Tab-separated table of C-alpha atoms in Angstrom:
chain	number	residue	atom	x	y	z
A	1	MET	CA	128.857	127.184	161.674
A	2	LEU	CA	126.775	129.154	159.164
A	3	SER	CA	123.181	128.425	159.225
A	4	TYR	CA	121.779	127.339	155.934
A	5	LYS	CA	118.241	128.388	156.349
A	6	ASN	CA	119.062	132.377	157.140
A	7	TYR	CA	120.988	132.807	153.572
A	8	TYR	CA	119.071	129.896	151.441
A	9	VAL	CA	117.395	131.500	148.191
A	10	ALA	CA	115.380	128.855	146.088
A	11	GLN	CA	115.930	128.904	142.146
A	12	VAL	CA	113.334	129.763	139.839
A	13	ASP	CA	114.279	127.269	137.441
A	14	GLU	CA	117.502	124.879	136.474
A	15	MET	CA	119.294	127.669	134.542
A	16	ASP	CA	119.232	129.703	138.125
A	17	CYS	CA	121.783	127.415	139.952
A	18	GLY	CA	124.426	129.364	139.858
A	19	VAL	CA	123.164	133.297	140.444
A	20	ALA	CA	121.285	131.249	143.289
A	21	ALA	CA	124.785	130.462	144.632
A	22	LEU	CA	126.020	133.931	144.463
A	23	ALA	CA	122.700	135.335	145.998
A	24	MET	CA	123.141	133.063	148.862
A	25	VAL	CA	126.698	134.571	149.592
A	26	LEU	CA	125.815	137.899	148.857
A	27	LYS	CA	123.139	137.566	151.424
A	28	HIS	CA	125.796	136.184	153.787
A	29	TYR	CA	127.596	139.806	153.327
A	30	GLY	CA	124.258	141.169	153.932
A	31	SER	CA	123.665	142.385	150.129
A	32	THR	CA	120.640	141.515	148.422
A	33	TYR	CA	119.801	141.309	145.033
A	34	SER	CA	117.303	139.803	142.780
A	35	LEU	CA	117.755	136.763	140.978
A	36	ALA	CA	116.613	138.577	137.581
A	37	TYR	CA	119.143	141.374	138.633
A	38	LEU	CA	121.953	138.843	138.625
A	39	ARG	CA	120.828	136.797	135.621
A	40	GLN	CA	121.377	140.037	133.366
A	41	LYS	CA	124.459	140.542	135.217
A	42	ALA	CA	126.093	137.338	134.208
A	43	LYS	CA	124.601	137.138	131.566
A	44	THR	CA	122.720	134.176	132.179
A	45	ASP	CA	121.189	132.090	129.322
A	46	LEU	CA	119.411	128.468	128.355
A	47	GLU	CA	122.789	126.575	129.417
A	48	GLY	CA	122.797	128.443	132.918
A	49	THR	CA	125.543	130.890	133.958
A	50	SER	CA	129.224	130.395	133.474
A	51	ALA	CA	131.867	130.379	136.247
A	52	LEU	CA	133.186	133.719	134.734
A	53	GLY	CA	130.253	135.139	134.396
A	54	LEU	CA	129.635	134.637	138.128
A	55	MET	CA	133.243	135.880	138.690
A	56	LYS	CA	132.594	139.157	136.923
A	57	THR	CA	129.024	140.044	138.582
A	58	ALA	CA	130.918	139.333	141.991
A	59	GLU	CA	133.518	141.900	141.213
A	60	SER	CA	131.093	144.496	139.778
A	61	LEU	CA	129.601	144.451	143.023
A	62	ASP	CA	132.633	144.847	145.168
A	63	PHE	CA	133.603	141.493	145.831
A	64	GLU	CA	136.991	139.868	145.044
A	65	THR	CA	137.141	136.812	143.771
A	66	LYS	CA	139.287	133.749	143.375
A	67	ALA	CA	138.935	130.389	140.967
A	68	ILE	CA	140.993	127.197	141.608
A	69	GLN	CA	140.696	123.704	140.357
A	70	ALA	CA	140.570	121.387	143.312
A	71	ASP	CA	139.291	117.724	144.112
A	72	MET	CA	137.751	116.466	147.650
A	73	SER	CA	141.077	117.211	149.172
A	74	LEU	CA	140.193	121.167	149.293
A	75	PHE	CA	137.880	119.904	152.532
A	76	GLU	CA	140.855	118.910	154.439
A	77	VAL	CA	142.536	122.758	154.221
A	78	GLU	CA	142.736	123.924	157.429
A	79	ASP	CA	140.874	127.570	157.409
A	80	LEU	CA	139.235	127.135	154.615
A	81	PRO	CA	136.984	130.250	153.880
A	82	LEU	CA	133.504	130.244	154.072
A	83	PRO	CA	131.309	130.478	152.627
A	84	PHE	CA	132.221	129.371	149.089
A	85	ILE	CA	131.051	128.251	145.664
A	86	ALA	CA	131.942	125.140	143.822
A	87	HIS	CA	131.281	124.708	140.667
A	88	VAL	CA	130.699	120.757	139.902
A	89	ILE	CA	130.484	117.855	137.396
A	90	LYS	CA	127.531	115.772	138.570
A	91	GLU	CA	127.161	112.489	137.020
A	92	GLY	CA	126.388	112.314	133.322
A	93	GLY	CA	128.636	115.163	132.921
A	94	LEU	CA	125.808	117.896	134.429
A	95	LEU	CA	127.555	121.050	135.717
A	96	HIS	CA	125.925	122.468	139.234
A	97	TYR	CA	126.727	125.111	141.497
A	98	TYR	CA	127.089	124.500	145.215
A	99	VAL	CA	127.598	126.748	148.185
A	100	VAL	CA	129.736	125.494	150.948
A	101	LEU	CA	128.610	126.616	154.443
A	102	SER	CA	130.211	124.401	156.430
A	103	ILE	CA	133.108	122.036	156.148
A	104	LYS	CA	132.033	119.914	159.272
A	105	TYR	CA	129.226	118.391	157.676
A	106	ILE	CA	131.100	117.215	154.291
A	107	ALA	CA	130.511	113.388	155.108
A	108	ASN	CA	133.483	111.464	154.624
A	109	SER	CA	135.344	108.463	155.809
A	110	ASN	CA	136.106	109.825	159.056
A	111	ASN	CA	133.325	112.334	159.155
A	112	PRO	CA	130.273	110.360	158.249
A	113	PHE	CA	127.072	112.335	157.982
A	114	SER	CA	124.610	112.220	160.985
A	115	ILE	CA	121.458	113.554	161.607
A	116	GLU	CA	121.393	114.111	164.998
A	117	GLU	CA	124.577	116.542	164.559
A	118	SER	CA	122.992	118.714	161.604
A	119	ASN	CA	121.789	121.287	163.882
A	120	GLY	CA	117.969	121.127	162.157
A	121	ASN	CA	119.663	122.179	158.718
A	122	VAL	CA	118.447	119.055	157.286
A	123	ILE	CA	114.686	118.831	156.267
A	124	ASN	CA	113.594	115.544	154.553
A	125	VAL	CA	109.502	115.519	153.721
A	126	TYR	CA	107.936	112.219	152.202
A	127	PHE	CA	105.320	112.153	149.661
A	128	TYR	CA	102.900	109.563	150.311
A	129	PRO	CA	101.394	107.635	148.427
A	130	LEU	CA	104.260	108.547	145.805
A	131	GLY	CA	107.064	107.177	148.088
A	132	ILE	CA	109.003	110.455	147.091
A	133	ALA	CA	111.178	112.375	149.634
A	134	LEU	CA	112.024	115.744	148.900
A	135	CYS	CA	115.028	117.348	150.825
A	136	GLU	CA	114.575	120.623	151.615
A	137	ARG	CA	117.358	121.327	153.210
A	138	GLY	CA	120.657	119.779	153.424
A	139	ASN	CA	120.674	118.223	150.536
A	140	HIS	CA	124.283	118.013	149.831
A	141	SER	CA	125.569	116.694	152.825
A	142	GLN	CA	123.178	113.915	152.030
A	143	LEU	CA	124.263	113.526	148.636
A	144	SER	CA	128.108	113.094	149.659
A	145	ALA	CA	126.731	110.440	152.766
A	146	LYS	CA	125.119	108.512	150.046
A	147	LEU	CA	127.922	108.926	147.265
A	148	LYS	CA	130.495	107.887	150.474
A	149	GLY	CA	128.154	104.983	151.760
A	150	VAL	CA	128.576	106.548	155.338
A	151	GLY	CA	125.930	107.859	157.624
A	152	GLU	CA	122.254	108.278	158.067
A	153	THR	CA	119.154	110.365	158.073
A	154	SER	CA	115.514	110.688	158.958
A	155	ILE	CA	112.532	111.667	157.521
A	156	GLU	CA	111.069	115.167	159.082
A	157	ARG	CA	107.460	114.918	158.329
A	158	ILE	CA	104.950	113.366	156.096
A	159	MET	CA	102.738	114.396	153.133
A	160	ASN	CA	99.802	112.082	152.961
A	161	ILE	CA	98.627	112.949	149.646
A	162	GLU	CA	96.014	110.176	149.128
A	163	HIS	CA	93.026	113.301	149.087
A	164	VAL	CA	94.378	114.974	146.281
A	165	TYR	CA	93.798	111.832	143.770
A	166	ASP	CA	89.874	112.462	144.614
A	167	HIS	CA	90.282	115.970	142.785
A	168	VAL	CA	92.680	115.553	140.108
A	169	ASN	CA	93.721	113.625	137.287
A	170	TYR	CA	96.138	113.786	134.636
A	171	ASP	CA	95.489	112.130	131.547
A	172	GLY	CA	99.487	112.707	129.822
A	173	ILE	CA	98.446	116.224	128.649
A	174	TYR	CA	96.021	118.051	130.956
A	175	PHE	CA	95.943	118.031	134.629
A	176	TYR	CA	91.814	118.767	135.095
A	177	HIS	CA	89.953	118.560	138.659
A	178	ILE	CA	87.017	116.263	138.690
A	179	PHE	CA	84.740	119.034	138.251
A	180	SER	CA	82.408	118.017	134.991
A	181	GLU	CA	81.945	114.826	133.306
A	182	ASN	CA	82.999	116.470	129.947
A	183	GLU	CA	86.897	116.714	129.955
A	184	GLU	CA	86.955	118.981	126.869
A	185	THR	CA	84.529	121.672	128.553
A	186	ASN	CA	86.200	121.403	132.161
A	187	PRO	CA	87.059	124.896	133.270
A	188	TYR	CA	89.702	123.833	135.684
A	189	ARG	CA	92.006	122.280	132.833
A	190	PHE	CA	95.427	123.175	132.539
A	191	LYS	CA	98.201	121.688	129.924
A	192	ALA	CA	101.258	120.472	131.017
A	193	GLN	CA	103.582	123.805	129.445
A	194	ASN	CA	107.002	121.621	129.982
A	195	ARG	CA	108.689	118.598	130.244
A	196	THR	CA	108.979	119.234	133.872
A	197	GLU	CA	105.298	119.709	134.753
A	198	PHE	CA	104.905	116.206	132.057
A	199	LEU	CA	107.296	114.593	134.462
A	200	ALA	CA	105.238	115.921	137.195
A	201	GLY	CA	101.829	114.633	136.053
A	202	ILE	CA	103.123	111.099	135.407
A	203	ILE	CA	105.160	111.066	138.965
A	204	PHE	CA	101.558	112.014	139.716
A	205	GLU	CA	99.875	108.910	138.454
A	206	ILE	CA	102.105	106.617	139.412
A	207	GLY	CA	101.170	107.620	142.947
A	208	ARG	CA	97.497	106.825	142.324
A	209	LEU	CA	98.435	103.448	141.100
A	210	LEU	CA	100.860	103.101	143.981
A	211	LYS	CA	97.924	104.014	147.074
A	212	ASN	CA	96.216	100.815	146.300
A	213	TYR	CA	99.122	98.619	147.216
A	214	PRO	CA	99.939	100.276	151.027
A	215	GLU	CA	102.208	96.822	151.644
A	216	LEU	CA	104.727	97.728	148.890
A	217	PHE	CA	106.016	100.897	151.528
A	218	PRO	CA	108.304	100.685	154.103
A	219	GLU	CA	106.408	99.501	157.089
A	220	GLU	CA	107.578	102.765	159.071
A	221	ILE	CA	105.799	104.665	156.603
A	222	LYS	CA	102.411	102.774	157.047
A	223	PHE	CA	102.343	102.927	160.658
A	224	ALA	CA	102.871	106.964	160.645
A	225	ILE	CA	100.212	107.069	158.039
A	226	ASN	CA	97.726	104.893	160.112
A	227	ASN	CA	98.734	106.588	163.017
A	228	LYS	CA	98.838	110.235	161.669
A	229	GLU	CA	102.284	110.576	162.986
A	230	LYS	CA	104.661	113.768	161.735
A	231	ILE	CA	101.835	113.796	159.164
A	232	LYS	CA	100.636	117.072	157.361
A	233	GLN	CA	97.955	116.710	155.324
């Protein structure tokens, strides 16, 4: 089975999913190209990268490509060449690219997802008191399992960020370090520049409220917090 961690390339922003997927496939075959270079070659714009753009870019780098239209039955094909890029339509009509490294861990009714069999390719980090788990690895397999209602997963570690609330505030416009009584002249004040940063600030402040109600969190999380098990400060 191909190892996710050996080929993973993080996308810089939400428009990069196509070129990041291509970069991972190229990396598998021993070629390394920057996302900036691939963006230029594939003519990535504010809408992302077209499938045609990815194909032409791969071909310009001496790769043979083939585009097919398929459904989930594709994963039942024996000897399917791996890795490959899947261009899927997510809920709400959002288009997204995935790199398929292995068929074994695509969950279905005959093959429920198992954290024990994931070979270390799944890492979930729980942020307390946000109540949010961030999937660092294995998000595709876990999403498939979730959609089909099969299998189970686990939290690898817990990030307790309670102490951050003693030093940082978000007022809906600015993030600022609790440094000066005069917020207007606070040298550590940063304005949220886009929707993502705005939403991050809102979620951060929701965590401030939640930390006052520990009874809302699962018993396993509270036990781990109180006993400092698998916690990274």
